[in-house]
Coordinates of C-alpha atoms in Angstrom, one line a residue:
M1 CA 20.0 -48.6 -57.1
D2 CA 18.4 -52.1 -55.3
R3 CA 15.5 -53.6 -56.8
E4 CA 14.7 -54.4 -53.6
T5 CA 13.9 -51.4 -52.2
S6 CA 13.4 -48.6 -54.6
P7 CA 10.6 -47.0 -54.8
V8 CA 7.7 -48.6 -57.3
V9 CA 6.1 -46.7 -59.6
L10 CA 2.9 -47.8 -62.2
V11 CA 2.6 -45.9 -65.4
V12 CA -0.8 -45.9 -67.2
D13 CA -1.1 -44.5 -70.8
D14 CA -3.7 -46.5 -72.9
E15 CA -0.7 -45.6 -75.9
R16 CA 1.6 -48.1 -75.1
D17 CA 4.8 -46.4 -77.0
L18 CA 4.8 -43.3 -74.6
A19 CA 4.2 -45.9 -71.5
D20 CA 6.7 -47.7 -73.0
L21 CA 9.5 -44.3 -73.4
F22 CA 8.0 -43.2 -69.4
T23 CA 9.2 -46.8 -68.7
A24 CA 12.3 -46.2 -69.7
W25 CA 12.8 -43.0 -68.9
L26 CA 12.9 -43.9 -65.2
S27 CA 13.5 -47.9 -65.3
D28 CA 17.0 -47.1 -63.6
D29 CA 16.1 -45.0 -61.1
Y30 CA 12.7 -46.9 -60.4
T31 CA 10.5 -50.4 -59.6
V32 CA 8.5 -49.5 -62.9
R33 CA 5.1 -51.5 -63.7
T34 CA 3.4 -50.8 -67.0
A35 CA -0.1 -50.7 -68.2
Y36 CA -1.8 -50.2 -71.2
S37 CA -5.0 -49.0 -69.9
G38 CA -7.0 -48.4 -66.7
Q39 CA -8.2 -52.2 -65.9
E40 CA -4.4 -52.9 -66.8
A41 CA -4.4 -50.6 -63.8
L42 CA -6.8 -51.7 -61.3
D43 CA -5.4 -55.2 -61.6
A44 CA -1.8 -53.5 -61.1
L45 CA -2.1 -51.2 -58.5
D46 CA -1.9 -53.1 -54.9
D47 CA -0.2 -51.9 -51.4
E48 CA 4.1 -51.9 -53.0
I49 CA 2.6 -49.2 -56.0
D50 CA 3.9 -45.7 -53.8
V51 CA 3.8 -44.0 -57.4
V52 CA 1.6 -44.2 -59.9
L53 CA 1.4 -41.7 -62.7
L54 CA -1.7 -42.1 -64.7
D55 CA -3.3 -40.5 -68.5
R56 CA -7.2 -39.4 -68.3
R57 CA -8.8 -40.0 -70.9
M58 CA -8.3 -44.0 -72.2
P59 CA -11.1 -46.5 -73.6
D60 CA -12.0 -48.7 -71.2
L61 CA -11.4 -47.1 -68.2
S62 CA -10.4 -44.0 -67.7
G63 CA -7.7 -42.4 -66.0
D64 CA -10.4 -40.7 -63.7
A65 CA -12.8 -43.7 -63.1
V66 CA -9.2 -45.1 -62.0
L67 CA -8.2 -42.8 -59.5
T68 CA -11.5 -42.7 -57.7
E69 CA -10.9 -46.5 -57.7
A70 CA -7.4 -45.9 -56.3
R71 CA -9.0 -43.2 -52.9
E72 CA -12.1 -46.0 -52.6
R73 CA -9.4 -48.5 -52.1
D74 CA -7.5 -46.4 -49.6
L75 CA -4.2 -47.8 -51.1
D76 CA -0.6 -45.5 -50.2
C77 CA 0.8 -44.5 -52.7
R78 CA 0.3 -41.0 -54.8
V79 CA -0.8 -40.3 -57.8
A80 CA 0.2 -37.6 -61.2
M81 CA -2.0 -37.3 -63.8
V82 CA 0.3 -37.2 -66.6
T83 CA -2.8 -36.4 -69.5
A84 CA -3.2 -34.2 -72.5
V85 CA -5.8 -33.3 -71.0
D86 CA -6.0 -29.4 -69.9
P87 CA -7.2 -28.1 -66.1
D88 CA -10.9 -27.7 -66.1
F89 CA -13.4 -27.3 -63.5
D90 CA -13.6 -30.0 -62.6
I91 CA -10.4 -31.6 -61.5
V92 CA -11.3 -29.6 -58.0
E93 CA -13.9 -33.4 -57.1
M94 CA -10.4 -35.1 -58.2
G95 CA -8.1 -37.0 -55.2
F96 CA -5.2 -36.6 -57.4
D97 CA -1.1 -35.0 -56.2
A98 CA 0.2 -33.3 -59.3
Y99 CA -1.1 -33.2 -62.7
L100 CA 1.2 -32.5 -65.8
T101 CA 0.0 -31.7 -69.2
K102 CA 1.5 -33.6 -72.0
P103 CA 4.4 -34.3 -73.9
V104 CA 7.0 -33.8 -71.1
T105 CA 9.8 -34.8 -70.6
N106 CA 12.5 -37.4 -69.1
D107 CA 13.3 -34.5 -65.9
D108 CA 8.8 -33.6 -65.3
L109 CA 8.8 -37.2 -65.1
H110 CA 11.6 -38.0 -62.2
D111 CA 10.9 -34.6 -60.5
V112 CA 7.1 -35.9 -60.4
V113 CA 8.1 -38.5 -58.6
E114 CA 10.5 -37.5 -56.2
T115 CA 8.2 -34.9 -55.2
L116 CA 5.7 -37.1 -54.3
L117 CA 8.0 -40.0 -52.2
T118 CA 8.3 -37.3 -50.2
R119 CA 5.0 -36.4 -50.4
K120 CA 4.9 -39.6 -48.8
H121 CA 7.0 -38.9 -45.3
H122 CA 4.0 -35.7 -44.7
D123 CA 0.9 -35.6 -42.2
T124 CA -2.1 -36.3 -43.6
A125 CA -3.2 -32.6 -43.8
V126 CA 0.1 -31.4 -45.5
Q127 CA -1.2 -34.3 -48.3
Q128 CA -4.0 -32.7 -48.1
Y129 CA -3.1 -29.3 -48.5
F130 CA -0.4 -29.5 -51.3
Q131 CA -3.4 -31.7 -53.3
L132 CA -5.4 -28.3 -52.8
V133 CA -2.8 -26.0 -53.6
T134 CA -2.0 -27.9 -56.7
K135 CA -5.5 -27.9 -58.3
R136 CA -6.2 -24.4 -57.1
A137 CA -2.1 -24.0 -59.7
A138 CA -3.2 -26.0 -62.2
L139 CA -6.9 -23.8 -63.0
D140 CA -4.5 -20.6 -62.3
A141 CA -2.6 -21.5 -65.6
Q142 CA -5.1 -22.6 -67.2
Y143 CA -7.6 -19.2 -66.5
G144 CA -5.4 -16.8 -65.1
D145 CA -7.6 -13.8 -63.5
D146 CA -11.4 -15.2 -64.7
A147 CA -10.7 -18.9 -62.5
A148 CA -11.8 -17.0 -59.6
A149 CA -14.9 -16.1 -59.9
D150 CA -16.4 -20.1 -60.8
P151 CA -17.7 -20.8 -57.6
K152 CA -15.3 -24.6 -57.3
Y153 CA -12.5 -22.3 -57.3
E154 CA -14.3 -20.2 -55.0
A155 CA -14.4 -23.1 -52.8
L156 CA -11.6 -25.3 -53.8
Q157 CA -9.9 -21.8 -52.0
A158 CA -11.6 -21.9 -48.9
E159 CA -10.5 -25.7 -48.6
I160 CA -7.2 -23.8 -49.1
D161 CA -8.2 -21.3 -46.0
S162 CA -9.8 -23.4 -43.6
L163 CA -6.3 -25.3 -43.8
E164 CA -3.9 -23.7 -43.4
R165 CA -3.8 -22.4 -39.6
E166 CA -2.9 -26.2 -39.1
V167 CA -0.2 -26.6 -42.3
D168 CA 0.8 -23.7 -40.4
E169 CA 1.5 -25.9 -37.5
L170 CA 2.7 -28.5 -39.0
A171 CA 5.4 -26.7 -41.3
S172 CA 7.1 -26.0 -38.1
K173 CA 7.8 -29.3 -37.5
F174 CA 10.1 -29.6 -40.6
D175 CA 12.8 -27.1 -42.4
E176 CA 9.8 -24.4 -43.9
D177 CA 13.0 -23.6 -46.5
D178 CA 11.7 -26.6 -47.6
F179 CA 8.2 -25.9 -47.4
E180 CA 8.3 -22.7 -49.5
V181 CA 10.3 -24.2 -52.4
E182 CA 8.1 -27.3 -52.4
L183 CA 5.1 -24.4 -53.1
R184 CA 7.6 -23.0 -56.0
R185 CA 7.5 -26.1 -57.4
I186 CA 3.9 -26.6 -57.4
E187 CA 3.4 -23.1 -59.2
Q188 CA 5.9 -23.6 -61.8
D189 CA 4.9 -27.2 -62.9
A190 CA 1.8 -26.0 -63.4
V191 CA 3.0 -23.2 -65.5
G192 CA 5.7 -25.1 -67.1
D193 CA 9.0 -24.1 -68.0
G194 CA 10.2 -27.4 -69.3
P195 CA 10.7 -28.0 -73.5
D196 CA 8.0 -30.1 -74.6
V197 CA 9.7 -33.0 -76.3
D198 CA 7.8 -36.1 -79.1
S199 CA 6.2 -39.5 -78.3
N200 CA 10.2 -40.6 -79.3
G201 CA 12.1 -38.5 -76.4
G202 CA 12.7 -35.4 -79.3
D203 CA 12.1 -31.4 -78.4
V204 CA 9.4 -30.4 -80.3

């Protein structure tokens, strides 16, 4: 692929070996930048970045703080949290587009990058809808039926409901099957159906 035209992915993780592994996995298909801390991530973020793969738990500056800053800069990048932190109800307030719980596979990373690159071309309302549905799916996978009892989950569901009519109208502008496939993919990603790998890329 032409490096001058290939999508740009920023990998952010304070575990250098893991960040380098993710970079190696993706480098054949994308232009990849690597940051080993939250501050390095902020320094690397610019208008050229298409997708960020962002760890949450970092010592100098957390991934949550990096995400907040990225959204405040109004950068047109999609963000996937790739983290060992299980999703909790605090994610309702976060502006990520996908949530992957480590360990992850090569295929997991490629799938999420391709999904988020596709979403960049959707209307803002559709992007927001997929963000909300992603959060709901992550909480459903973590808490099951108990998730619905939390007030933050109720507020999240209310946001989803309020967007559905607008999104249904926008979805008619592109292939309805593609829209349904994306929703199913979100549910599958939240549950996780790929083999686990350790930091050396082997199955565990």
